[in-house]
XYZ file of C-alpha atoms in Angstrom:
608
model
C 14.570 19.370 31.030
C 15.666 16.564 33.486
C 19.740 16.799 33.756
C 20.190 13.081 35.478
C 19.360 11.115 32.266
C 20.364 7.708 31.715
C 22.728 6.537 28.734
C 22.731 3.024 28.225
C 26.286 0.923 28.687
C 26.821 -1.120 25.132
C 30.121 -2.499 26.571
C 28.420 -6.082 27.463
C 28.684 -6.115 23.510
C 31.832 -4.935 22.658
C 34.557 -3.115 25.030
C 34.757 -0.643 22.419
C 33.283 0.441 19.025
C 35.565 -0.754 16.308
C 37.714 -1.965 18.600
C 40.004 -5.412 18.358
C 37.421 -7.641 19.769
C 34.733 -6.198 17.558
C 37.162 -6.471 14.512
C 37.560 -9.764 15.705
C 33.852 -10.982 15.711
C 32.958 -9.342 12.583
C 36.182 -11.321 10.725
C 34.878 -14.729 12.410
C 31.529 -13.788 11.370
C 32.155 -13.243 7.811
C 34.555 -16.015 7.543
C 31.742 -18.551 8.912
C 28.694 -17.226 7.059
C 31.267 -18.294 3.653
C 32.259 -20.964 4.600
C 28.754 -22.474 5.750
C 27.836 -20.945 2.005
C 30.022 -22.524 0.391
C 29.329 -25.926 2.248
C 25.526 -25.643 1.691
C 25.979 -24.835 -1.808
C 28.177 -28.098 -2.525
C 25.105 -30.477 -1.060
C 22.644 -31.613 -3.047
C 18.948 -31.529 -2.472
C 17.467 -32.920 0.745
C 17.493 -36.853 1.489
C 17.424 -39.607 3.982
C 21.216 -39.827 3.051
C 22.121 -36.352 3.423
C 19.586 -35.560 6.503
C 22.781 -35.422 9.056
C 25.055 -32.863 7.166
C 21.973 -30.417 6.678
C 21.111 -30.870 10.032
C 24.728 -29.603 10.823
C 24.094 -26.703 8.435
C 20.582 -25.597 9.881
C 22.117 -25.322 13.468
C 25.357 -23.878 12.369
C 23.379 -21.267 10.845
C 21.286 -20.513 14.176
C 24.381 -19.995 15.717
C 25.164 -17.319 12.768
C 21.521 -16.077 13.617
C 22.497 -15.255 17.193
C 25.725 -13.767 16.030
C 24.662 -11.523 13.602
C 21.780 -10.189 16.148
C 23.861 -9.262 18.526
C 26.350 -6.679 16.039
C 23.288 -5.604 14.149
C 21.179 -4.746 17.851
C 24.644 -2.872 18.786
C 25.458 -0.926 15.217
C 21.781 0.056 15.554
C 21.954 1.194 19.189
C 24.821 3.358 17.987
C 23.786 4.955 14.895
C 20.353 5.637 16.786
C 21.685 7.679 19.148
C 24.143 9.389 17.004
C 22.893 9.945 13.405
C 25.439 12.263 12.666
C 28.572 9.782 13.389
C 29.784 9.110 10.190
C 31.503 5.909 11.320
C 28.442 4.442 12.613
C 26.575 4.814 8.831
C 29.553 3.333 7.775
C 29.374 0.299 10.047
C 25.728 0.144 9.345
C 26.496 -0.173 5.573
C 29.118 -2.792 6.175
C 26.541 -4.799 8.175
C 24.154 -4.495 5.625
C 26.506 -6.123 3.232
C 27.085 -9.202 5.479
C 23.461 -9.115 5.831
C 23.165 -9.648 1.837
C 25.909 -12.863 2.849
C 24.069 -14.001 5.066
C 21.018 -14.079 2.791
C 22.788 -15.815 -0.022
C 23.541 -18.935 2.590
C 19.281 -18.228 3.498
C 19.068 -18.807 -0.136
C 20.491 -22.245 0.068
C 18.477 -23.268 3.156
C 15.252 -22.178 1.113
C 16.597 -24.318 -1.893
C 16.555 -27.531 -0.133
C 13.384 -26.565 1.798
C 11.316 -25.802 -1.360
C 12.845 -29.131 -3.325
C 12.116 -31.708 -0.350
C 9.126 -33.641 -0.743
C 6.663 -33.547 2.387
C 7.603 -36.845 4.141
C 10.924 -35.800 3.665
C 10.638 -32.393 5.581
C 8.711 -33.512 8.073
C 10.965 -36.671 8.742
C 13.947 -33.739 8.945
C 12.012 -31.563 11.221
C 11.378 -34.191 13.848
C 14.855 -35.069 14.043
C 15.618 -34.105 17.896
C 18.080 -31.816 17.145
C 15.648 -29.501 15.288
C 11.916 -30.912 16.845
C 11.642 -27.563 18.928
C 12.372 -25.645 15.830
C 9.632 -27.574 13.986
C 7.649 -24.276 13.432
C 10.668 -21.592 12.475
C 11.616 -24.612 10.091
C 7.943 -25.088 8.689
C 7.725 -21.068 8.297
C 11.111 -21.122 6.358
C 9.617 -23.950 4.179
C 6.151 -21.468 3.509
C 9.047 -18.774 2.264
C 11.029 -21.319 0.480
C 7.917 -22.175 -1.464
C 7.040 -18.450 -2.858
C 11.512 -18.085 -3.507
C 12.817 -17.252 -6.621
C 15.215 -19.755 -8.243
C 18.504 -19.301 -6.119
C 20.285 -17.571 -8.808
C 17.933 -14.712 -8.516
C 17.540 -14.811 -4.853
C 21.294 -14.308 -4.781
C 21.006 -11.635 -7.347
C 18.356 -9.794 -5.063
C 20.181 -9.825 -2.113
C 23.137 -8.332 -3.444
C 20.927 -5.301 -5.057
C 19.385 -5.066 -1.652
C 22.300 -3.756 -0.279
C 22.546 -0.772 -2.722
C 18.992 -1.070 -3.354
C 16.333 -1.168 -1.028
C 18.222 -1.130 2.196
C 20.364 1.895 1.125
C 16.779 3.393 0.587
C 16.033 2.613 3.851
C 19.363 4.178 5.656
C 19.196 7.088 3.559
C 16.065 7.890 5.148
C 17.142 7.494 8.688
C 20.538 9.523 8.255
C 17.713 12.348 6.927
C 15.401 11.968 9.976
C 17.890 11.844 12.239
C 19.791 15.041 10.952
C 16.713 17.151 10.225
C 15.847 19.620 12.107
C 13.152 22.334 12.360
C 12.680 25.569 13.456
C 9.942 26.664 15.888
C 8.237 30.233 16.861
C 6.891 29.921 20.051
C 3.654 32.251 20.830
C 5.820 34.707 23.031
C 7.778 35.416 19.540
C 10.861 33.274 20.712
C 12.401 31.335 17.681
C 14.507 28.050 18.250
C 16.064 25.242 16.246
C 15.060 21.737 17.761
C 15.905 18.396 16.263
C 13.140 16.100 14.795
C 13.291 13.706 17.491
C 12.328 16.078 19.747
C 8.952 17.099 17.978
C 6.797 14.542 19.092
C 7.051 15.993 22.690
C 6.565 19.502 21.790
C 3.155 17.914 19.727
C 2.249 16.816 23.238
C 2.464 20.321 24.697
C -0.606 21.630 26.584
C -0.513 25.017 25.162
C -2.049 24.262 21.708
C -0.057 27.150 20.070
C 3.006 25.340 20.848
C 1.354 22.066 19.323
C 0.783 23.698 16.358
C 3.910 25.679 15.849
C 5.841 22.439 15.773
C 3.656 20.899 13.440
C 3.723 23.497 10.814
C 7.549 23.961 11.732
C 8.012 20.209 11.454
C 6.184 20.108 8.218
C 8.205 23.074 6.713
C 11.518 21.035 7.626
C 9.518 17.640 5.697
C 8.859 20.162 3.000
C 12.416 21.205 2.137
C 13.382 17.213 1.782
C 9.942 15.925 0.141
C 11.426 15.068 -3.126
C 14.073 12.899 -1.136
C 11.441 11.051 1.340
C 9.093 10.392 -2.023
C 11.644 9.040 -4.005
C 13.073 6.603 -0.762
C 9.130 5.809 -0.508
C 8.746 4.903 -4.331
C 11.979 2.859 -4.492
C 11.097 0.829 -1.205
C 7.150 0.161 -2.500
C 8.624 -0.392 -5.988
C 11.011 -3.176 -5.241
C 8.783 -4.714 -2.777
C 6.126 -5.164 -5.772
C 8.796 -5.997 -8.472
C 10.300 -8.775 -5.785
C 7.192 -9.977 -4.824
C 5.738 -10.326 -8.539
C 8.953 -12.074 -9.671
C 8.494 -14.614 -6.372
C 4.729 -15.279 -7.543
C 3.154 -13.526 -4.502
C -0.781 -13.390 -5.194
C -1.030 -10.184 -3.047
C 1.521 -7.508 -1.686
C -0.512 -8.387 1.790
C 0.601 -11.980 2.209
C 4.097 -10.918 2.856
C 2.701 -8.515 5.484
C 0.378 -11.860 6.760
C 3.445 -13.890 6.743
C 5.645 -11.738 8.577
C 3.045 -11.032 11.002
C 1.898 -14.798 11.773
C -1.345 -14.228 11.071
C -4.367 -14.948 8.648
C -5.961 -13.057 6.371
C -9.578 -13.930 8.180
C -7.647 -12.694 11.426
C -6.551 -9.266 10.106
C -9.926 -8.929 8.240
C -12.153 -9.773 11.945
C -9.793 -7.177 13.356
C -10.329 -4.246 10.842
C -14.049 -5.086 10.452
C -14.350 -4.710 14.324
C -12.521 -1.347 13.994
C -14.550 0.223 11.359
C -17.642 -0.904 12.944
C -16.797 0.371 16.203
C -15.287 3.433 14.812
C -17.506 5.904 16.597
C -16.235 4.930 19.719
C -12.957 6.420 18.699
C -14.597 9.280 17.158
C -16.143 10.492 20.261
C -13.076 10.220 22.340
C -11.958 12.631 19.900
C -15.197 14.666 19.998
C -14.544 15.181 23.771
C -11.102 16.071 23.542
C -12.478 18.675 20.615
C -14.939 19.890 22.921
C -12.621 20.256 26.030
C -10.574 22.794 23.615
C -13.551 24.552 22.700
C -12.968 23.400 19.014
C -14.605 22.124 15.697
C -13.133 18.741 15.791
C -9.192 18.116 16.368
C -6.463 18.797 14.156
C -3.759 16.066 13.537
C -1.508 18.373 15.755
C -4.273 17.800 18.633
C -3.688 13.973 18.946
C -1.147 13.719 21.663
C -2.646 17.139 23.401
C -3.131 16.550 26.840
C -5.880 17.928 29.032
C -5.652 21.642 29.826
C -5.092 20.664 33.783
C -4.186 23.011 36.468
C -1.797 20.979 37.769
C 0.001 19.575 35.229
C 3.546 19.394 36.137
C 6.693 18.067 34.014
C 7.858 14.421 35.296
C 11.839 14.766 35.421
C 13.476 11.327 34.658
C 14.052 9.873 38.019
C 10.180 10.621 39.008
C 9.097 8.743 35.894
C 10.929 5.846 36.172
C 10.224 5.455 39.860
C 6.416 5.738 38.517
C 6.994 2.998 36.105
C 8.675 0.751 39.154
C 6.363 1.142 41.625
C 3.002 0.349 39.361
C 5.415 -2.806 37.583
C 6.114 -3.643 40.922
C 2.861 -3.726 42.898
C 0.833 -5.568 39.932
C 3.689 -8.127 38.631
C 6.450 -7.871 41.543
C 8.651 -10.306 38.621
C 8.225 -7.359 36.074
C 9.069 -4.707 38.458
C 12.372 -6.842 39.575
C 13.325 -7.308 35.980
C 12.328 -3.699 35.666
C 15.011 -2.611 38.439
C 17.667 -4.537 36.770
C 17.763 -2.788 33.551
C 18.022 0.458 35.683
C 21.066 -1.010 37.942
C 23.066 -2.379 34.560
C 22.220 0.997 32.618
C 19.795 -0.870 29.807
C 17.835 2.633 28.657
C 18.851 5.466 26.308
C 16.986 7.973 27.380
C 18.441 11.584 27.405
C 17.282 14.031 25.077
C 20.107 15.812 22.809
C 20.465 16.590 19.012
C 22.041 14.006 16.412
C 19.530 11.017 17.565
C 16.681 9.282 15.487
C 13.150 10.115 15.972
C 11.030 7.318 18.058
C 11.944 4.394 20.367
C 12.647 1.105 20.404
C 13.668 -2.102 22.152
C 16.436 -4.447 21.012
C 18.410 -7.059 22.127
C 21.358 -9.827 21.319
C 20.321 -13.604 20.714
C 24.018 -14.033 21.869
C 23.898 -12.569 25.350
C 20.137 -12.784 25.980
C 20.416 -8.732 27.169
C 17.978 -6.281 25.864
C 18.530 -2.210 25.208
C 15.488 0.444 25.277
C 16.258 3.453 23.170
C 14.120 6.685 23.737
C 14.141 10.615 24.324
C 12.726 11.567 27.405
C 11.266 14.822 27.529
C 9.674 14.679 30.981
C 5.945 14.038 30.127
C 3.621 11.057 30.788
C 4.276 10.456 27.507
C 7.587 9.111 28.028
C 6.722 7.368 31.397
C 3.927 5.604 28.704
C 6.994 4.725 26.551
C 9.267 3.711 29.096
C 6.669 1.263 30.237
C 5.937 -0.355 26.690
C 9.662 -0.549 25.489
C 10.445 -2.185 29.208
C 7.555 -4.526 28.143
C 9.170 -5.996 25.194
C 12.386 -6.198 27.131
C 10.304 -8.427 29.953
C 9.216 -10.514 26.819
C 12.661 -11.368 25.705
C 13.457 -12.286 29.285
C 10.683 -14.596 29.832
C 11.996 -16.317 26.391
C 15.881 -16.169 27.229
C 15.988 -20.072 27.964
C 14.771 -20.383 24.638
C 16.807 -21.509 21.633
C 17.105 -18.515 18.637
C 15.018 -20.238 16.150
C 12.120 -20.374 19.023
C 12.773 -16.777 20.202
C 11.527 -14.806 16.695
C 8.578 -13.573 17.307
C 6.714 -11.549 14.756
C 5.326 -8.030 15.497
C 1.918 -9.218 16.396
C 2.195 -10.725 19.372
C 5.335 -8.676 20.022
C 3.226 -5.500 20.776
C 1.027 -7.279 22.910
C 3.704 -7.538 25.841
C 4.540 -3.714 25.367
C 1.031 -2.472 25.495
C 0.301 -4.935 28.555
C 3.036 -3.164 30.121
C 1.537 0.482 29.463
C -1.559 -0.812 30.813
C 0.244 -2.226 34.036
C 1.458 1.341 34.366
C -1.933 2.985 33.900
C -3.831 0.757 36.543
C -1.187 1.050 38.846
C -1.261 4.859 38.992
C -5.248 4.987 39.304
C -4.988 2.696 42.084
C -2.595 5.193 44.154
C -4.703 6.767 46.828
C -2.952 9.919 47.110
C -4.014 10.713 43.102
C -6.134 13.263 43.010
C -9.410 13.765 40.632
C -7.153 16.148 38.289
C -4.067 13.501 38.153
C -6.630 10.862 37.823
C -8.238 12.468 34.513
C -5.264 13.104 33.314
C -4.357 9.311 33.263
C -7.741 8.319 31.735
C -7.441 11.267 29.532
C -3.898 9.631 28.128
C -5.371 6.018 28.123
C -8.693 6.678 25.741
C -6.226 9.099 23.708
C -3.970 6.216 23.215
C -6.964 4.033 22.207
C -8.254 6.457 19.710
C -4.875 6.557 18.136
C -4.811 2.769 17.939
C -8.185 2.568 16.424
C -8.122 5.484 13.950
C -4.316 7.213 13.422
C -2.715 3.687 12.846
C -5.642 2.355 10.659
C -4.860 5.240 8.302
C -1.622 4.301 8.101
C -2.765 0.535 6.939
C -5.137 2.023 4.545
C -2.750 4.456 3.071
C 0.011 1.793 2.633
C -2.611 -0.686 1.118
C -3.615 2.243 -1.428
C -0.563 3.118 -1.912
C 1.037 -0.353 -3.055
C -2.032 -0.454 -5.330
C -1.449 2.818 -6.917
C 2.290 1.700 -7.298
C 1.843 -1.117 -9.617
C 0.869 1.843 -11.999
C 4.018 3.801 -11.472
C 5.579 6.103 -9.281
C 3.709 8.191 -7.025
C 4.425 12.524 -7.106
C 4.764 13.985 -3.666
C 1.237 15.861 -4.837
C -0.165 12.146 -4.971
C 1.269 11.003 -1.839
C 0.172 14.088 0.444
C -3.418 14.112 -1.240
C -3.717 10.196 -0.641
C -2.796 10.631 2.894
C -4.853 13.917 3.686
C -8.044 11.985 2.017
C -7.556 9.137 4.181
C -7.090 10.785 7.312
C -10.408 12.833 6.755
C -11.799 8.926 5.776
C -10.889 7.246 8.829
C -11.447 10.159 11.128
C -14.700 11.475 9.949
C -16.201 14.462 11.444
C -13.865 14.231 14.289
C -11.182 15.512 12.391
C -11.257 19.315 11.740
C -11.631 20.948 8.893
C -7.883 21.499 7.646
C -6.544 19.485 10.527
C -5.361 16.913 8.134
C -1.205 16.329 8.127
C -0.587 15.847 4.350
C 3.353 14.897 5.288
C 2.631 12.206 7.793
C 3.770 10.010 4.810
C 7.102 11.853 4.935
C 7.776 12.259 8.820
C 6.132 8.686 9.964
C 9.577 6.607 10.029
C 7.579 3.007 9.942
C 6.695 3.653 6.288
C 10.737 3.174 5.434
C 11.501 0.298 7.593
C 12.652 -2.025 4.742
C 13.472 -5.328 7.049
C 9.305 -5.568 7.613
C 6.360 -4.597 5.235
C 3.263 -2.537 6.611
C 4.729 -2.253 10.004
C 1.945 -0.248 11.501
C -1.074 -2.527 12.019
C 0.862 -4.856 14.303
C 0.702 -1.990 17.211
C -3.133 -2.119 16.881
C -3.040 -5.811 16.444
C -1.172 -5.976 20.001
C -2.947 -3.227 21.636
C -6.492 -4.734 21.399
C -4.822 -8.138 22.194
C -3.229 -6.987 25.182
C -6.663 -5.484 26.219
C -7.991 -8.803 26.098
C -5.097 -10.194 28.129
C -5.036 -7.193 30.310
C -9.177 -8.163 31.143
C -8.537 -11.622 32.311
C -5.402 -10.078 34.295
C -7.814 -8.105 35.903
C -10.542 -10.536 36.666
C -8.212 -13.778 37.641
C -5.234 -11.646 39.467
C -1.961 -13.413 39.875
C -3.245 -16.585 38.626
C -3.329 -15.607 35.104
C 0.632 -14.627 35.277
C 1.590 -18.382 34.599
C -0.701 -18.356 31.518
C 0.518 -14.905 30.429
C 4.031 -15.759 30.357
C 3.409 -18.978 28.622
C 2.000 -16.987 26.053
C 5.006 -14.920 25.770
C 6.979 -18.119 25.286
C 4.872 -19.340 22.609
C 5.192 -16.332 20.653
C 8.205 -18.006 18.474
C 6.823 -21.475 18.430
C 3.265 -20.830 16.911
C 0.958 -18.491 14.786
C -0.613 -16.096 16.399
C -4.143 -17.407 16.213
C -3.020 -20.962 17.782
C -1.021 -19.063 20.542
C -4.146 -17.384 21.579
C -6.289 -20.865 21.636
C -3.662 -22.397 23.529
C -3.156 -20.252 25.890
C -6.424 -18.022 26.688
C -9.036 -20.131 24.537
C -9.882 -17.359 22.386
C -10.637 -17.246 18.557
C -8.590 -14.090 16.563
C -10.565 -14.948 13.289
C -13.933 -14.149 14.772
C -14.301 -9.843 15.083
C -16.237 -10.884 18.609
C -12.784 -10.829 20.366
C -11.514 -7.473 18.790
C -15.222 -5.901 19.746
C -14.743 -6.852 23.220
C -11.145 -5.132 23.230
C -12.382 -2.194 21.697
C -15.443 -1.676 24.056
C -12.838 -2.025 27.142
C -12.735 1.340 26.415
C -16.163 2.778 27.024
C -15.599 2.323 30.669
C -12.477 4.823 31.328
C -14.321 7.332 28.781
C -17.352 7.357 31.141
C -14.933 7.914 33.957
C -13.163 10.694 32.319
C -16.666 12.228 31.202
C -17.716 12.089 35.039
C -14.699 13.612 36.041
C -14.391 16.346 34.249
C -16.678 18.782 35.389
C -14.865 18.481 38.258
C -11.450 19.228 37.208
C -12.266 21.771 34.121
C -14.888 24.511 36.075
C -15.778 25.523 32.453
C -16.362 22.111 31.425
C -19.983 20.970 31.281
C -21.496 17.694 30.054
C -23.911 19.089 28.087
C -23.288 18.915 24.506
């Protein structure tokens, strides 16, 4: 394991946790939330006569958004990096309560947007101080039109602290503290934190992958009832709120949060399932290399069994990303160097860290932070490129007002995956790259493609069925396991080995337990495919494309995904054609890998 790991510097948020600066910040923020809430409640419905005080309230709300993002990002960083710290957990609970008070303020804003006539709203949104926030206000009005009466929305905000959000915090604490026992092929036993399971399931030794998979699931089995209770509570609460808000279908909220239309979502999944054979071919090739009849769930991240495989210590991994970024996109490379220099990345592997990786940031300081656990693998290098792609997205938007910087996951994930593709392209362009190294990178690229086109659609299909069945009551652990396994078999087809399912994936995948966003998974595939379309244009046009790409990023908080794509790249996201082209872009790297394999794996034959 690397000895020189980066741990982030958070002092630009606050000099110290719960120090006088942080306490004063929280006190001022709570005071201002309360005062603004009372002021908003005292105003009557929006008219031409009271437009000015309402404008002042919306502008003050924008300032509060920036400040809430600041402290929320800070506490999120601390609690992810040390899930066992009870003071951080307490701060998260306090933040949830403060968020509930901010939600009550938002209830008043929704009230006035809901009752305003179309003419009054249009005139209000065109006021000079708000004109650059027109899209944000329009989205708020759409939300307002499906909101409950203010009294009910305030009650929902209060109950969310100890209800919906509490279940999410419980899962975060559970997963952060959970450990599992792994028995290595040589008989050695070791207890590892759950955050390190993913790296072990990408080990070149299939027995190690299987041991990590089985040990991890044994640990999840011990807490399955808690995980099931949390999942039932989160999904049940959402369905109840949807019913009271008059939401016709549970996907309507996901579509709104993702800033896409149902035709766009349907077009993407139509293309994915029509082109599923390509992704299954990728997995069949993996199975052939391993000499197995299909892949098991723990094989999805399996690397090629290359004799030259070496660990990538942190310094080498971060240099690899910097070279690739700087060669293809100098501004991105310069930004990456800044993240290293200013210590914006938490990468150290240690117990107590939550699983996963993320990029977060403050709308106040306009800085980002990257969280991950670096375990010396090429997969970790890709994660670094992915998360820094998110951070660069924020940098491109840093001069925009907070109302114009709230972009959806669908468009956020395009920037991160674009970063991954620049990394891959940069590595493959290295003239000193051996055939084996080139094969390893190609294998990773198409392997990720199979995950985005099969694994994530499994999550989407599972979640859809979960919400459909949840309307009839809670699902038992047995039902959740059976539903997950059946969905995996249906989507993967014969590429999945018999008995190769992961029945506990509903418990181990933290995305199902994120309470702020519903259907957290499909935006990853959306962004993956959208970024492949963007990268194809970059590959064709070169540096001339980058100003359009950055305009695409800048607009992501100012329009729908469909309109952003039309305005910047001239493509129709509601047509399956765009998505089919993006999926088929995996054919060339698959063919390249098939051509290389006989040269790097002596026992491999092209013949089936």
